[in-house]
Amino acid sequence: MLCLVNRARKSRGLTPFAAPRPLARAADGKSGDILRCDAFSHEACGREFTYWIDRVGYRYCSAAENIAYASGSYATPRTIFKLWMNSSGHRRNILGPYQEIGIGMQVGRLDDTAGAHVWTQEFAIHDC
């Protein structure tokens, strides 16, 4: 997923994202919340979308989030990436002013779908 994102950014003359481990842990935590609470939402489990970013101690000035899920052959990084790029809001995050990205994916049951791959991208600007 990171290669797809950074390839899209590079093709548009944008700086590739750095991918710090704490931001990836935050994204993975968010994917876990979505599965655990069976709630496909930026506020899964009643938490603000920045909950996991704050929880891992990542310091930021601005943040954004993309979430998606699919199962079977639709759950591949390439398919999810294409879905995000075909959505203006998600594409805006991928191609936006952010400096860093965390990518998480967990598999479980969601909305009565077994084997749901839940993808989360956390975007951040860390320099104010």
Tab-separated table of C-alpha atoms in Angstrom:
chain	number	residue	atom	x	y	z
A	1	MET	CA	0.000	0.000	0.000
A	2	LEU	CA	2.799	2.433	0.870
A	3	CYS	CA	4.405	1.857	-2.546
A	4	LEU	CA	1.109	2.582	-4.311
A	5	VAL	CA	0.559	5.764	-2.304
A	6	ASN	CA	4.079	7.058	-2.802
A	7	ARG	CA	4.060	6.181	-6.515
A	8	ALA	CA	0.877	8.272	-6.927
A	9	ARG	CA	2.439	11.154	-5.020
A	10	LYS	CA	5.697	10.998	-6.971
A	11	SER	CA	3.866	10.939	-10.329
A	12	ARG	CA	2.276	14.271	-9.345
A	13	GLY	CA	5.535	15.849	-8.225
A	14	LEU	CA	4.747	15.416	-4.513
A	15	THR	CA	7.142	14.333	-1.796
A	16	PRO	CA	6.739	10.677	-0.779
A	17	PHE	CA	5.418	10.052	2.702
A	18	ALA	CA	7.650	8.959	5.526
A	19	ALA	CA	6.106	6.047	7.417
A	20	PRO	CA	7.023	6.198	11.111
A	21	ARG	CA	6.272	3.070	13.109
A	22	PRO	CA	4.115	4.850	15.743
A	23	LEU	CA	1.726	6.090	13.055
A	24	ALA	CA	1.475	2.548	11.637
A	25	ARG	CA	0.645	1.266	15.140
A	26	ALA	CA	-2.076	3.912	15.363
A	27	ALA	CA	-3.545	2.821	12.019
A	28	ASP	CA	-3.459	-0.818	13.079
A	29	GLY	CA	-5.169	0.059	16.368
A	30	LYS	CA	-7.939	1.827	14.461
A	31	SER	CA	-8.477	-1.204	12.195
A	32	GLY	CA	-8.702	-3.330	15.338
A	33	ASP	CA	-11.317	-1.002	16.875
A	34	ILE	CA	-13.453	-1.220	13.747
A	35	LEU	CA	-13.447	-5.024	13.990
A	36	ARG	CA	-13.776	-5.225	17.770
A	37	CYS	CA	-16.767	-2.881	17.898
A	38	ASP	CA	-18.203	-4.047	14.561
A	39	ALA	CA	-18.448	-0.390	13.568
A	40	PHE	CA	-17.129	0.796	10.224
A	41	SER	CA	-16.715	4.390	11.307
A	42	HIS	CA	-14.068	7.045	11.862
A	43	GLU	CA	-15.422	7.089	15.429
A	44	ALA	CA	-15.386	3.296	15.973
A	45	CYS	CA	-15.930	2.295	19.611
A	46	GLY	CA	-17.030	5.870	20.338
A	47	ARG	CA	-13.500	7.210	19.963
A	48	GLU	CA	-12.387	10.269	18.003
A	49	PHE	CA	-10.449	9.376	14.876
A	50	THR	CA	-7.273	10.729	16.503
A	51	TYR	CA	-7.608	8.443	19.551
A	52	TRP	CA	-4.967	5.937	18.421
A	53	ILE	CA	-2.618	8.623	17.092
A	54	ASP	CA	-2.681	10.246	20.532
A	55	ARG	CA	-2.499	6.880	22.309
A	56	VAL	CA	0.807	5.924	20.672
A	57	GLY	CA	2.258	9.309	21.629
A	58	TYR	CA	2.616	10.637	18.106
A	59	ARG	CA	2.805	14.448	18.068
A	60	TYR	CA	1.071	16.218	15.198
A	61	CYS	CA	-0.348	19.566	14.098
A	62	SER	CA	-2.902	18.185	11.658
A	63	ALA	CA	-4.231	14.719	10.883
A	64	ALA	CA	-6.643	12.915	8.578
A	65	GLU	CA	-7.795	9.354	8.081
A	66	ASN	CA	-8.922	6.978	5.343
A	67	ILE	CA	-10.707	3.722	6.173
A	68	ALA	CA	-11.958	0.926	3.931
A	69	TYR	CA	-12.845	-2.729	4.094
A	70	ALA	CA	-13.408	-5.554	1.672
A	71	SER	CA	-13.134	-9.316	1.512
A	72	GLY	CA	-11.900	-11.889	-0.951
A	73	SER	CA	-10.272	-10.635	-4.135
A	74	TYR	CA	-11.541	-7.103	-3.393
A	75	ALA	CA	-9.350	-6.807	-0.290
A	76	THR	CA	-6.012	-6.367	-2.066
A	77	PRO	CA	-3.909	-3.255	-1.546
A	78	ARG	CA	-4.293	-2.327	-5.226
A	79	THR	CA	-8.098	-2.614	-5.170
A	80	ILE	CA	-8.467	-0.611	-1.953
A	81	PHE	CA	-6.042	2.009	-3.252
A	82	LYS	CA	-8.055	2.378	-6.480
A	83	LEU	CA	-11.253	2.817	-4.472
A	84	TRP	CA	-9.634	5.544	-2.394
A	85	MET	CA	-8.243	7.304	-5.465
A	86	ASN	CA	-11.714	7.280	-7.061
A	87	SER	CA	-13.117	9.130	-4.038
A	88	SER	CA	-12.367	12.855	-3.902
A	89	GLY	CA	-12.048	13.017	-0.104
A	90	HIS	CA	-9.799	9.984	0.174
A	91	ARG	CA	-7.704	11.080	-2.818
A	92	ARG	CA	-7.334	14.536	-1.213
A	93	ASN	CA	-5.786	12.898	1.863
A	94	ILE	CA	-3.424	10.710	-0.200
A	95	LEU	CA	-2.275	13.642	-2.329
A	96	GLY	CA	-2.574	16.251	0.408
A	97	PRO	CA	-0.088	18.320	2.378
A	98	TYR	CA	0.618	15.636	4.969
A	99	GLN	CA	4.208	14.576	5.679
A	100	GLU	CA	3.751	11.116	7.140
A	101	ILE	CA	1.460	8.132	6.855
A	102	GLY	CA	0.665	5.101	8.957
A	103	ILE	CA	-0.979	2.128	7.289
A	104	GLY	CA	-2.745	-0.638	9.178
A	105	MET	CA	-4.754	-3.667	8.137
A	106	GLN	CA	-6.476	-6.310	10.220
A	107	VAL	CA	-8.675	-9.223	9.224
A	108	GLY	CA	-11.822	-10.327	11.022
A	109	ARG	CA	-15.613	-10.291	10.917
A	110	LEU	CA	-17.352	-7.008	10.101
A	111	ASP	CA	-21.005	-6.414	9.203
A	112	ASP	CA	-21.545	-10.196	8.973
A	113	THR	CA	-18.649	-10.486	6.531
A	114	ALA	CA	-16.080	-13.086	7.551
A	115	GLY	CA	-12.544	-12.401	6.382
A	116	ALA	CA	-13.064	-8.654	6.152
A	117	HIS	CA	-9.774	-6.845	5.563
A	118	VAL	CA	-10.024	-3.498	7.333
A	119	TRP	CA	-7.578	-0.911	6.012
A	120	THR	CA	-6.702	2.344	7.774
A	121	GLN	CA	-4.445	5.160	6.651
A	122	GLU	CA	-3.481	7.809	9.206
A	123	PHE	CA	-2.021	11.010	7.743
A	124	ALA	CA	-0.188	13.644	9.740
A	125	ILE	CA	1.726	16.868	9.632
A	126	HIS	CA	4.211	16.773	12.491
A	127	ASP	CA	5.975	20.110	11.930
A	128	CYS	CA	3.933	23.138	12.992
